[in-house]
Coordinates of C-alpha atoms in Angstrom, one line a residue:
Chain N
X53 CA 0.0 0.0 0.0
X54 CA 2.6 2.7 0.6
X55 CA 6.1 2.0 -0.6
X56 CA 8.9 4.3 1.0
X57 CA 12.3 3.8 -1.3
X58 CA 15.4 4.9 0.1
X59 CA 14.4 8.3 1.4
X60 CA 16.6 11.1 2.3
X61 CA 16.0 14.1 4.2
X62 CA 18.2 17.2 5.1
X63 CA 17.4 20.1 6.5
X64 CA 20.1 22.2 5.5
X65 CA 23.1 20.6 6.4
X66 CA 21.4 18.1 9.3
X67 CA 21.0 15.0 7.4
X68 CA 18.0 13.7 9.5
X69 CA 17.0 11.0 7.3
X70 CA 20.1 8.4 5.7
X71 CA 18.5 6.1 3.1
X72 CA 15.1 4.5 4.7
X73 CA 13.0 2.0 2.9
X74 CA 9.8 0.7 4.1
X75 CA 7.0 -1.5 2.6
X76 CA 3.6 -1.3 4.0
X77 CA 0.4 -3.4 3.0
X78 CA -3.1 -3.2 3.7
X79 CA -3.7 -4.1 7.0
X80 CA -0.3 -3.9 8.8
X81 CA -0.1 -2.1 11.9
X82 CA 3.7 -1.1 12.0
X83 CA 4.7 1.1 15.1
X84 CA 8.3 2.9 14.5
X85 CA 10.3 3.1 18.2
X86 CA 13.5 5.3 18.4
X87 CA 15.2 7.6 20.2
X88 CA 14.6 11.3 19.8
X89 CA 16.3 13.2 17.5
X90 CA 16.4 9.5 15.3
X91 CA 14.1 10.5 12.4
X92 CA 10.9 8.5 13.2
X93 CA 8.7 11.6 12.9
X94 CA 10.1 12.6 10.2
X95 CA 10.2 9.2 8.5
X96 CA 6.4 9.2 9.0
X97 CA 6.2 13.4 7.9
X98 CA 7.6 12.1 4.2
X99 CA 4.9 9.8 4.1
X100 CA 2.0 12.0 3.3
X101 CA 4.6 14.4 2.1
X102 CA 4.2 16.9 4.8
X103 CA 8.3 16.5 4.6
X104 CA 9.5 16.7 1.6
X105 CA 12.2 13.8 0.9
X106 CA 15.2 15.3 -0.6
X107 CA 16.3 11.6 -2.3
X108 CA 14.0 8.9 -2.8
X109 CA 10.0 8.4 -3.8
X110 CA 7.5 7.3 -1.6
X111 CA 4.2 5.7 -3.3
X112 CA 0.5 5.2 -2.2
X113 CA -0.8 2.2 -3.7
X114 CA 1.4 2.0 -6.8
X115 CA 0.9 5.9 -7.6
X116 CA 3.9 8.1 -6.9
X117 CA 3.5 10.9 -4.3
X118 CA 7.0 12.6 -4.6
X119 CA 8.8 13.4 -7.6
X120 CA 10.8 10.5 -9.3
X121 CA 14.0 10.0 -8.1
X122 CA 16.2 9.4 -11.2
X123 CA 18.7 6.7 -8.9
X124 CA 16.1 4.4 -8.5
X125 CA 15.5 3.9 -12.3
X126 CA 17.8 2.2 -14.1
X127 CA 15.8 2.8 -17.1
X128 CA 15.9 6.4 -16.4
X129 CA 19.6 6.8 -15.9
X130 CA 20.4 4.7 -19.1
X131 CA 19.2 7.9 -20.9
X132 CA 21.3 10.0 -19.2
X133 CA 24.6 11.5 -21.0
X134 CA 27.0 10.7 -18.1
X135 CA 25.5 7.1 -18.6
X136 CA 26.3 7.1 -22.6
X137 CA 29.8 8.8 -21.8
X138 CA 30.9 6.3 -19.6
X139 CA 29.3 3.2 -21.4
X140 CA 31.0 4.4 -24.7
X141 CA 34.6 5.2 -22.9
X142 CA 34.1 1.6 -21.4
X143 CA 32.8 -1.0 -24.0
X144 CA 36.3 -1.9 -25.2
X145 CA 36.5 -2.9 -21.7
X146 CA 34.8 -5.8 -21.5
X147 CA 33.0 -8.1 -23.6
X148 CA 29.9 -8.4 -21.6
X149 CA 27.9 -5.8 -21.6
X150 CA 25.3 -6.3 -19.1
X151 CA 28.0 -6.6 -16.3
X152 CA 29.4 -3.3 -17.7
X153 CA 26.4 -1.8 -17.5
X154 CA 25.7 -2.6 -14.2
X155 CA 29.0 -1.7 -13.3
X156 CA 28.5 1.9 -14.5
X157 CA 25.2 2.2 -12.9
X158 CA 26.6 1.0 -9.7
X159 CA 29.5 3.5 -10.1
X160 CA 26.5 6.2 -10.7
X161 CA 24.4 5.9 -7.9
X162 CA 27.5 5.5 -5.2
X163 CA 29.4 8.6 -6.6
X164 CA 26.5 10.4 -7.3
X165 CA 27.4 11.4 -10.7
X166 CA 24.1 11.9 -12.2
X167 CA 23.1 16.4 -12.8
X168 CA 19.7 17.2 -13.5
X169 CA 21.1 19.7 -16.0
X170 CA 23.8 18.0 -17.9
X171 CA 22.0 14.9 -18.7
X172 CA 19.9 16.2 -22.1
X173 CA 16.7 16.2 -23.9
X174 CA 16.6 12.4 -24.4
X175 CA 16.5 11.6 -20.4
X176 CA 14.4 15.0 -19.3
X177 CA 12.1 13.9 -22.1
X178 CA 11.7 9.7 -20.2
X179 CA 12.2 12.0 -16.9
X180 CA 8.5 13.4 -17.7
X181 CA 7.0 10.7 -19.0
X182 CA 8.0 8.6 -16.2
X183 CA 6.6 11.4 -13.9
X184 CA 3.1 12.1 -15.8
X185 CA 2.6 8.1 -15.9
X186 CA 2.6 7.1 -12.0
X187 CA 2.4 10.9 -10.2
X188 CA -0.8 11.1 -8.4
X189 CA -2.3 14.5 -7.2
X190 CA -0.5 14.9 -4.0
X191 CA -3.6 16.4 -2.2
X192 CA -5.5 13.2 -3.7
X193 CA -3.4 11.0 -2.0
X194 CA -3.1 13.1 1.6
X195 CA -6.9 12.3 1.6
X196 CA -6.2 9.0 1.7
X197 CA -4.1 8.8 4.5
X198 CA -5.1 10.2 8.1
X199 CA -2.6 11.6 10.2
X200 CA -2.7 12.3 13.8
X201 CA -0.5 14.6 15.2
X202 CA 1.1 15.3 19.1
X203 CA -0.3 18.3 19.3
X204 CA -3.4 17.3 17.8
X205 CA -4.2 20.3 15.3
X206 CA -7.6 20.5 15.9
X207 CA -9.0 24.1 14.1
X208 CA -9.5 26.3 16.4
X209 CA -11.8 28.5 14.7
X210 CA -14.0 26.2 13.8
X211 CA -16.4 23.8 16.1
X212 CA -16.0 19.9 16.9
X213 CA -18.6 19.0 13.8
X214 CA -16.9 21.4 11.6
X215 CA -13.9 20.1 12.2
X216 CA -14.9 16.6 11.0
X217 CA -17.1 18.1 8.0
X218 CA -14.8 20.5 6.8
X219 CA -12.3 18.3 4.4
X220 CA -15.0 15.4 3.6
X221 CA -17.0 18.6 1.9
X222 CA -14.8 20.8 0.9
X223 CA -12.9 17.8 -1.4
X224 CA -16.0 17.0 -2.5
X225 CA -15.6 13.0 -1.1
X226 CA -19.3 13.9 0.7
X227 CA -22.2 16.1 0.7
X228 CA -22.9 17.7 3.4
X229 CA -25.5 15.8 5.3
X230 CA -23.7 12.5 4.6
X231 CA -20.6 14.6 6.4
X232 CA -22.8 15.3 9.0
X233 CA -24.0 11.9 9.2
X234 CA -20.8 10.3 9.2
X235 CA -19.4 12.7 11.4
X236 CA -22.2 12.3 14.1
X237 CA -21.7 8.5 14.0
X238 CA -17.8 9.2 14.2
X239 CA -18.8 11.3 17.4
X240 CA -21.3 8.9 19.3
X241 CA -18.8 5.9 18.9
X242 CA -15.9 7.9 21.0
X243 CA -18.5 9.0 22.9
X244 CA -18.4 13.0 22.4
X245 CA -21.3 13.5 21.1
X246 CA -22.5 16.2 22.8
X247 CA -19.7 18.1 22.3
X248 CA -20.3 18.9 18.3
X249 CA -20.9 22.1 18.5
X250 CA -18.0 23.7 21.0
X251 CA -14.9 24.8 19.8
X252 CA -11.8 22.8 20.9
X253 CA -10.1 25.0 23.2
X254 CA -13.2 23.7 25.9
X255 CA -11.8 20.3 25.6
X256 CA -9.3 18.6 27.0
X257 CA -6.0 16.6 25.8
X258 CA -7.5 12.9 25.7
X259 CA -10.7 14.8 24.2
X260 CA -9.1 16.6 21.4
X261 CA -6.8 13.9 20.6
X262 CA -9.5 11.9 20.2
X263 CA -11.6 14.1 18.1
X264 CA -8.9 14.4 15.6
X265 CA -8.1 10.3 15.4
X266 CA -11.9 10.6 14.2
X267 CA -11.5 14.0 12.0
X268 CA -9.1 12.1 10.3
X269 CA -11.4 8.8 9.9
X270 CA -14.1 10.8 8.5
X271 CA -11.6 11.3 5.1
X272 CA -12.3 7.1 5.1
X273 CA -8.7 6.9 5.0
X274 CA -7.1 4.2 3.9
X275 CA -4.3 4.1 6.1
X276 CA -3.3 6.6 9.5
X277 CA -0.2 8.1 10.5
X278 CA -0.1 8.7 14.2
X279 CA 2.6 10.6 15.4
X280 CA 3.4 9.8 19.4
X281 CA -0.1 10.5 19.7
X282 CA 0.2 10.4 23.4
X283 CA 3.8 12.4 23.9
X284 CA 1.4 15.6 24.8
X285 CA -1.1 14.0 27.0
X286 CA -2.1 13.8 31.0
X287 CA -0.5 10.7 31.7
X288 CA -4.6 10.2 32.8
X289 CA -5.8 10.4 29.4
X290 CA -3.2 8.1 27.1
X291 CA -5.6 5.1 28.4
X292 CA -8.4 6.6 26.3
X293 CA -6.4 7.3 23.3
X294 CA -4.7 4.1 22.9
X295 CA -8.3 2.1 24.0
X296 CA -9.5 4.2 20.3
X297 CA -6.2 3.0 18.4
X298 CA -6.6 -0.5 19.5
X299 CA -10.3 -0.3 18.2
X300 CA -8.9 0.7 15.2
X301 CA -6.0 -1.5 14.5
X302 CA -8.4 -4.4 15.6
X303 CA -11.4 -3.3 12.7
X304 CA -8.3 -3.7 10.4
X305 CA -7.4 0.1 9.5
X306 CA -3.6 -0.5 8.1
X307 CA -2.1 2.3 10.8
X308 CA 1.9 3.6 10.9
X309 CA 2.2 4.8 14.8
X310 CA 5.5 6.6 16.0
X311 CA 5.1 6.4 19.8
X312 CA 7.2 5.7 23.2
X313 CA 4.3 3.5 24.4
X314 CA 6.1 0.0 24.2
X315 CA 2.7 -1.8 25.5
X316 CA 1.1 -0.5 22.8
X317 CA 3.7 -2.0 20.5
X318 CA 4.4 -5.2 22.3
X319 CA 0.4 -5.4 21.7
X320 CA -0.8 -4.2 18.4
X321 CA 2.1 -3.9 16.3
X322 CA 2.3 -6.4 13.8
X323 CA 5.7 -5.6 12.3
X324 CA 8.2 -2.9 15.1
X325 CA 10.6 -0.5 13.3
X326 CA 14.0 0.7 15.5
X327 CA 15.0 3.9 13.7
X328 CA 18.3 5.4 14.8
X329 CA 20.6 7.8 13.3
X330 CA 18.3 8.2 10.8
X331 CA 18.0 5.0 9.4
X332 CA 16.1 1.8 10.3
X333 CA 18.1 -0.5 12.6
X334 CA 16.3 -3.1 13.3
X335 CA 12.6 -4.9 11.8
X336 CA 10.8 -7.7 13.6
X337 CA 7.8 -9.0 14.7
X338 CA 6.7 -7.8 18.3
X339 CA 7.6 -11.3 19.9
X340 CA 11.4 -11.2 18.4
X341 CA 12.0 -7.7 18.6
X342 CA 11.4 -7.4 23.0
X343 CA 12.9 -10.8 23.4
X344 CA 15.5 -11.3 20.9
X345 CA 16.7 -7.8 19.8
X346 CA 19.6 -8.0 18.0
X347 CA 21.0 -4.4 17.3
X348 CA 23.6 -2.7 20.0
X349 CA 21.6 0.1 20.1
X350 CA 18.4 -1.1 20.5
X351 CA 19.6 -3.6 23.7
X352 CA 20.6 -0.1 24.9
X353 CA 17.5 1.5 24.2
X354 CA 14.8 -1.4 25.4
X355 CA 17.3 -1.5 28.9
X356 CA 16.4 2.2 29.6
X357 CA 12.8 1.9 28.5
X358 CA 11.7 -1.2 29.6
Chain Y
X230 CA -22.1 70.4 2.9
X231 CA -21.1 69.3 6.5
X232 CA -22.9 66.0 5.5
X233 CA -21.4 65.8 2.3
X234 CA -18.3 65.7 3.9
X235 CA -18.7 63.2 6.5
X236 CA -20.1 61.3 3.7
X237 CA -17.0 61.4 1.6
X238 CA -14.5 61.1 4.4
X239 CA -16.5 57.4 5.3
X240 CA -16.4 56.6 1.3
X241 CA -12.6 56.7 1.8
X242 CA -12.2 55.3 5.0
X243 CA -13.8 52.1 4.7
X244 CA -13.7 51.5 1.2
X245 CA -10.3 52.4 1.5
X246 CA -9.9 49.8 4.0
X247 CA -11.6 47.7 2.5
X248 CA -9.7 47.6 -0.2
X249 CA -6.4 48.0 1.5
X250 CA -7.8 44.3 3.3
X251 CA -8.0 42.9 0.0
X252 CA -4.0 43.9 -1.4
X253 CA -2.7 43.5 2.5
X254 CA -3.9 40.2 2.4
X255 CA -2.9 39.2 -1.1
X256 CA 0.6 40.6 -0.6
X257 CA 1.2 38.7 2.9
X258 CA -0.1 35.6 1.6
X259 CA 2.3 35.7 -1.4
X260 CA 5.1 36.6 0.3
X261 CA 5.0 33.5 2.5
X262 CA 3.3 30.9 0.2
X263 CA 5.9 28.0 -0.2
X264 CA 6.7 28.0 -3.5
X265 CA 10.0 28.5 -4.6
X266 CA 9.3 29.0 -8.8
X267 CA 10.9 31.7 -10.1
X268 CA 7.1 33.0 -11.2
X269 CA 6.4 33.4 -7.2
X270 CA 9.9 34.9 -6.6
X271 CA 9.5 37.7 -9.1
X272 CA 5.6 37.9 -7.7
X273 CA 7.4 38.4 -3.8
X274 CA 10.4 41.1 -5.1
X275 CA 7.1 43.0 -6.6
X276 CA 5.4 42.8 -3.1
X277 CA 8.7 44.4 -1.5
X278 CA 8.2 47.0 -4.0
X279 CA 5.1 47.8 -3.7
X280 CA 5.2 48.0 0.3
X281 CA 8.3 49.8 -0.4
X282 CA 7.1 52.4 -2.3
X283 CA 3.4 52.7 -0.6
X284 CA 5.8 53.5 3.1
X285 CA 8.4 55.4 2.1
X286 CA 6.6 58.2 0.5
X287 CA 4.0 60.6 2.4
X288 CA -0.2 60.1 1.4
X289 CA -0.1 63.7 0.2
X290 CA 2.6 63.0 -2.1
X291 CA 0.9 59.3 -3.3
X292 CA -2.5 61.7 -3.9
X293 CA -1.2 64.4 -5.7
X294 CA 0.9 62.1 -7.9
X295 CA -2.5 59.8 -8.3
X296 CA -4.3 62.8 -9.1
X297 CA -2.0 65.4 -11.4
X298 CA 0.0 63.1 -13.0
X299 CA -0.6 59.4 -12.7
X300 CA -4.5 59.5 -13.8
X301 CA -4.4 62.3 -16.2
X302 CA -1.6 60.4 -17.8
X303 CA -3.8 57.2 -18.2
X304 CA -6.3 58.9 -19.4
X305 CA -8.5 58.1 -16.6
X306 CA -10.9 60.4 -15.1
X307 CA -13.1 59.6 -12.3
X308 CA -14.6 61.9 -8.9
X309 CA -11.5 62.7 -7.1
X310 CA -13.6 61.0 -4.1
X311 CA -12.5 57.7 -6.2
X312 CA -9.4 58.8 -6.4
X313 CA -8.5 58.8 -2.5
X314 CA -10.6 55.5 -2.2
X315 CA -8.1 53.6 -4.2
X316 CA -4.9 56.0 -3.3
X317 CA -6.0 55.0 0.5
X318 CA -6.7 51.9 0.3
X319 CA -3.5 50.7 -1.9
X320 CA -1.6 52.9 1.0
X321 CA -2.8 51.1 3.5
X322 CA -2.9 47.9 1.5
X323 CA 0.8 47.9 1.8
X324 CA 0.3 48.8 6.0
X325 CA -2.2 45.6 6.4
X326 CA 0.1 43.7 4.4
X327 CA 2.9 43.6 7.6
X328 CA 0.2 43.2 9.7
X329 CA -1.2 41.0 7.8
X330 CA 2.5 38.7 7.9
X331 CA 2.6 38.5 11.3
X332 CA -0.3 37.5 11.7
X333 CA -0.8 34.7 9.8
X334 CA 2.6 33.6 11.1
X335 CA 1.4 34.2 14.4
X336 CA -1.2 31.0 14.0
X337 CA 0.3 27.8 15.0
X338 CA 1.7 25.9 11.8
X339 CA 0.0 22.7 12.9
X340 CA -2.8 24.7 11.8
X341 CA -1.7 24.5 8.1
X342 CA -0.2 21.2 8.4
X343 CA -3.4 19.5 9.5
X344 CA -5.7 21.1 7.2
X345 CA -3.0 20.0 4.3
X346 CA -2.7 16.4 5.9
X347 CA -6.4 16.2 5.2
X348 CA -5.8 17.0 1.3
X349 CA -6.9 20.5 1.6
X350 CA -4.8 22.7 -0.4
X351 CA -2.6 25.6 0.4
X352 CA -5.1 27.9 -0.6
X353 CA -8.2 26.1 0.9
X354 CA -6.2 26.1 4.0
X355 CA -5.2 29.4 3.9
X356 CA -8.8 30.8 3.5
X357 CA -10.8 28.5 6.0
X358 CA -8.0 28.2 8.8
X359 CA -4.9 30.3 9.0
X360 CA -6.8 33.8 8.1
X361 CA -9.6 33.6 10.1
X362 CA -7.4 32.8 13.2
X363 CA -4.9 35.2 11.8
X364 CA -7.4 38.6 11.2
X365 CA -8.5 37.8 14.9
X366 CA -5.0 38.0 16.0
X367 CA -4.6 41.0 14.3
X368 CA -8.0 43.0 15.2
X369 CA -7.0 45.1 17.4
X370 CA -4.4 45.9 14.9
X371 CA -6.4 46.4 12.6
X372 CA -8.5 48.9 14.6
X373 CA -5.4 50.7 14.8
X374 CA -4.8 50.9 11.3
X375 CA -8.6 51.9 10.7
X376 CA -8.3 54.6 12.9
X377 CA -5.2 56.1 11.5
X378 CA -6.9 55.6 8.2
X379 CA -9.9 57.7 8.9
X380 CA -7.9 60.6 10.6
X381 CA -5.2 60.6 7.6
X382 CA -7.7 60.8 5.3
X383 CA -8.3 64.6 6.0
X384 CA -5.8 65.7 3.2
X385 CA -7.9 64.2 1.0
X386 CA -8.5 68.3 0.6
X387 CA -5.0 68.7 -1.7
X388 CA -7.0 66.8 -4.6
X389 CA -10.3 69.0 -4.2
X390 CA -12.0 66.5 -2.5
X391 CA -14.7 68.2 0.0
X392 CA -14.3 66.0 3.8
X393 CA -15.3 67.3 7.0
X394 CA -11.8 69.0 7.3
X395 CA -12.4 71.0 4.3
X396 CA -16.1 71.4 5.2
X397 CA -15.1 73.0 8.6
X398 CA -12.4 74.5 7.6
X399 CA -14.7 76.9 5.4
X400 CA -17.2 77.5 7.5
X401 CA -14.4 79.2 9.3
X402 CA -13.4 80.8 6.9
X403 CA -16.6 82.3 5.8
X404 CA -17.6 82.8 9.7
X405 CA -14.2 84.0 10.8
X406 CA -14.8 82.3 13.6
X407 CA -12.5 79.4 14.0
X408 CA -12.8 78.2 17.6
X409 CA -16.3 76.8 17.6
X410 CA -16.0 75.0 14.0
X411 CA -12.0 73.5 14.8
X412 CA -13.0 72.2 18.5
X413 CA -16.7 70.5 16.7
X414 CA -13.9 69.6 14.2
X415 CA -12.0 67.5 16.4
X416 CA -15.4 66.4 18.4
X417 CA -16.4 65.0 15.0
X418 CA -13.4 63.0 14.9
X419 CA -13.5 61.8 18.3
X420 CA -16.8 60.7 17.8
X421 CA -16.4 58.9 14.8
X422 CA -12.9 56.8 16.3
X423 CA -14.9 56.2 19.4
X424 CA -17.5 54.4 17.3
X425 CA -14.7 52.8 15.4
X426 CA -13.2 51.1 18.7
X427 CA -17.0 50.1 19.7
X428 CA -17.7 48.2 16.5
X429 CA -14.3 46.4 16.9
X430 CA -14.3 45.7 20.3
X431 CA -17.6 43.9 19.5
X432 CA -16.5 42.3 16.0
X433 CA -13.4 40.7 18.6
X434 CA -16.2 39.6 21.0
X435 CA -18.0 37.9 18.4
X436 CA -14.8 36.7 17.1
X437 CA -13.5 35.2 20.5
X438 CA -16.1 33.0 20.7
X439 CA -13.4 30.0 19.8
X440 CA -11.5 30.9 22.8
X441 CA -13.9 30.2 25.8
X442 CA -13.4 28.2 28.3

């Protein structure tokens, strides 16, 4: 369902993110664990594209969401001139040209040879097609995926109903009484019903956090980001919030969740990421991952936790 | 004529305002849309200009260049009441603009963040989130600006426009008496910026609705 390939992200000169790949499919729940300052957030911010990956493409069911990255095309960067250059300096070389042109290729993508400029019509021409074939509308596929944030984001100009209404009608995915409708039924199942009509500075932490798991359920996502969804919370109110996400993750919604709460993990997760340093260090099921974790690091990291 | 001159100092004021809400709020929102095409960078460095130009040079100058040269020039003729309204309210557009900027930065950026996680666009955003939050930020501000706006506009008179200024100002003349119609002057004023601060102290009542607890 999503497909994260060898993403990069620097901010300036922080390199936060250092070649990440992740598949997803329908269904998973995967929960990414890390220290801070490790990139999970922003691992799960390039997903929906609220980051921006400097390398690398992410895709929502087989559509591309960021612009193609030419190293991950081989097809792409056999058009390129510093491709032709080298292959024609080389084919005396050898006799086989497949292992030369991987060679090259290889040699490409490590020294990072390839210039958007330089490379000519002939590659900015299969650059384009490439892009107009698989790009999908990158507020199209936001809708699709929900995301939950620490700090919740709730409007604050607008009430709890309009806050659930709002995107559904505005995108033009639901009139405006099946909006209402949805968003009502959205309301009575976390019990906050009678709350539609305030504004969310009256609510509290568990409250709001909880209204905007279900503002983003009323897009019918097909997947949700939750990112530490508790981290801001009354240690009181995490119960509530989690109770909601297991409901979830049990009715099947395929869910990506950054959070500290190994419980949760240990629980729900069907697949735990350890990011580090900006890449992933470790991937295993819950089971394997608490009992047998094999990374340095991460023994570190359960020790203090745990 | 006392009338006619309140009548055409309000034409300016709040059309002028009103239109000065309209460029103020283009400008800001150009200047920190995040797009980095050279289309949007040219569109910024003419923003600068424009607030450049509309602050560095004095109303009176802006109205007599708007009304002896710039106009006549075009070939455009209109009521020099027109005139002010636009001269006004592109002066102050460049004003609202700045206030405008801060505050729309002012409101939280997980404001924009959400609204674009939910596939709303930067503009949708923009126009149902940030800038609501942002103008009530900014109200009082605002009220300021309005204020200023309505007292400014009394040399509105170097381009023959008749306001309450000019209106007093000859009935003094005529009279020769210049105590009564200057102090009723500045009661007229007064009265006018104390109904100002009334409407927006109410509008940011209404407006603060969101914020009760």
């Amino acid at each position: 369902m999503i497909n994260v390939d060898n993403i990069y992200k620097q901010f300036g000169k922080l390199q936060v993110l250092k070649g990440v790949s992740c598949k997803i499919e329908k269904g998973e729940k995967v929960v990414v664990i890390g220290p801070s300052g490790s990139g999970k957030s922003t691992f799960l911010r390039c997903m929906n594209l609220l980051e921006e990956p400097t390398f690398g493409e992410v895709w929502l069911d087989d559509k591309l969401m960021t612009r193609p990255d030419p190293y991950l095309h081989v097809e792409l960067i056999e058009k390129t001139k510093t491709y032709k250059k080298m292959f024609d300096a080389r084919a005396g070389e050898s006799s086989d040209a497949e292992a030369l042109k991987s060679q090259i290729i290889k040699e490409i993508k490590e020294k990072d040879l390839l210039n958007e400029k330089r490379e000519g019509g002939e590659y900015k021409k299969a650059y384009k097609e490439f892009y107009k074939a698989n790009a999908i509308d990158i507020n199209k596929g936001r809708a699709k995926m929900g995301m939950v944030f620490q700090h919740f984001n709730l409007f604050n100009n607008l009430t709890v109903m309009q806050n659930l209404t709002l995107a559904p009608v505005k995108l033009k995915l639901k009139t405006e009484e099946e909006a209402a409708a949805d968003a009502e039924r959205l309301l009575k199942r976390i019990g906050l019903f009678d709350k539609k009509d305030v504004y969310p500075s009256t609510l509290s932490g568990g409250q709001k956090q909880r209204i905007a798991i279900v503002r983003a359920l009323a897009m019918d996502p097909e997947v949700m980001l939750f990112d530490e969804p508790t981290s801001a919370l009354d240690p009181e109110m995490v119960g509530e919030v989690l109770e909601l996400m297991k409901d979830l993750a049990k009715e099947g919604m395929t869910m990506v969740v950054v959070t500290h709460e190994m419980g949760f993990a240990r629980e729900v997760a069907s697949r735990i990421l350890f990011m580090d340093e900006g890449v992933i260090k470790e991937e295993n099921t819950p089971k394997e991952f608490f009992a047998a974790p094999k990374d340095e690091r991460l023994k570190d990291f359960l020790a203090k936790v745990l | 004529m006392l009338l006619d001159g309140l009548k055409n100092t309000a034409i300016i004021a709040v059309f002028g305002l009103f239109i000065g809400l309209i460029i103020g709020s283009l400008i800001a929102v150009v200047k920190l849309a995040p797009i980095e095409n050279l289309f949007f960078k040219a569109l910024k460095f003419l923003g600068d200009i424009y607030v450049a130009l509309f602050r560095g040079t004095p109303i009176v100058v802006q109205l007599l260049l708007t009304h002896y040269v710039l106009f006549p020039l075009m070939g455009i003729n209109i009521p020099p009441v027109f005139e002010g309204v636009i001269t006004f309210g592109m002066n102050s557009g460049a004003y609202i603009s700045e206030i405008m900027r801060s505050g729309i930065l002012s409101v939280d950026k997980g404001q924009m963040e959400a609204g674009r996680s939910l596939g709303l666009s930067y503009v949708q955003t923009m126009w149902k989130i940030v800038l609501p939050q942002a103008i009530k930020n900014i109200l009082p501000t605002l009220g300021n600006e309005f204020i200023a706006l309505i007292k400014e506009t009394s040399v509105v008179s170097f381009i023959t426009v008749i306001d309450i200024y000019k209106a007093f100002q000859s009935i003094a003349n005529n009279t020769f008496e210049y105590i009564v119609p200057y102090l009723m002057l500045a009661l007229v004023y007064l009265i006018l910026v104390i109904i100002i601060t009334l409407i927006v102290r109410a509008i940011e009542r209404r407006l603060r609705a969101s914020d009760k607890r």
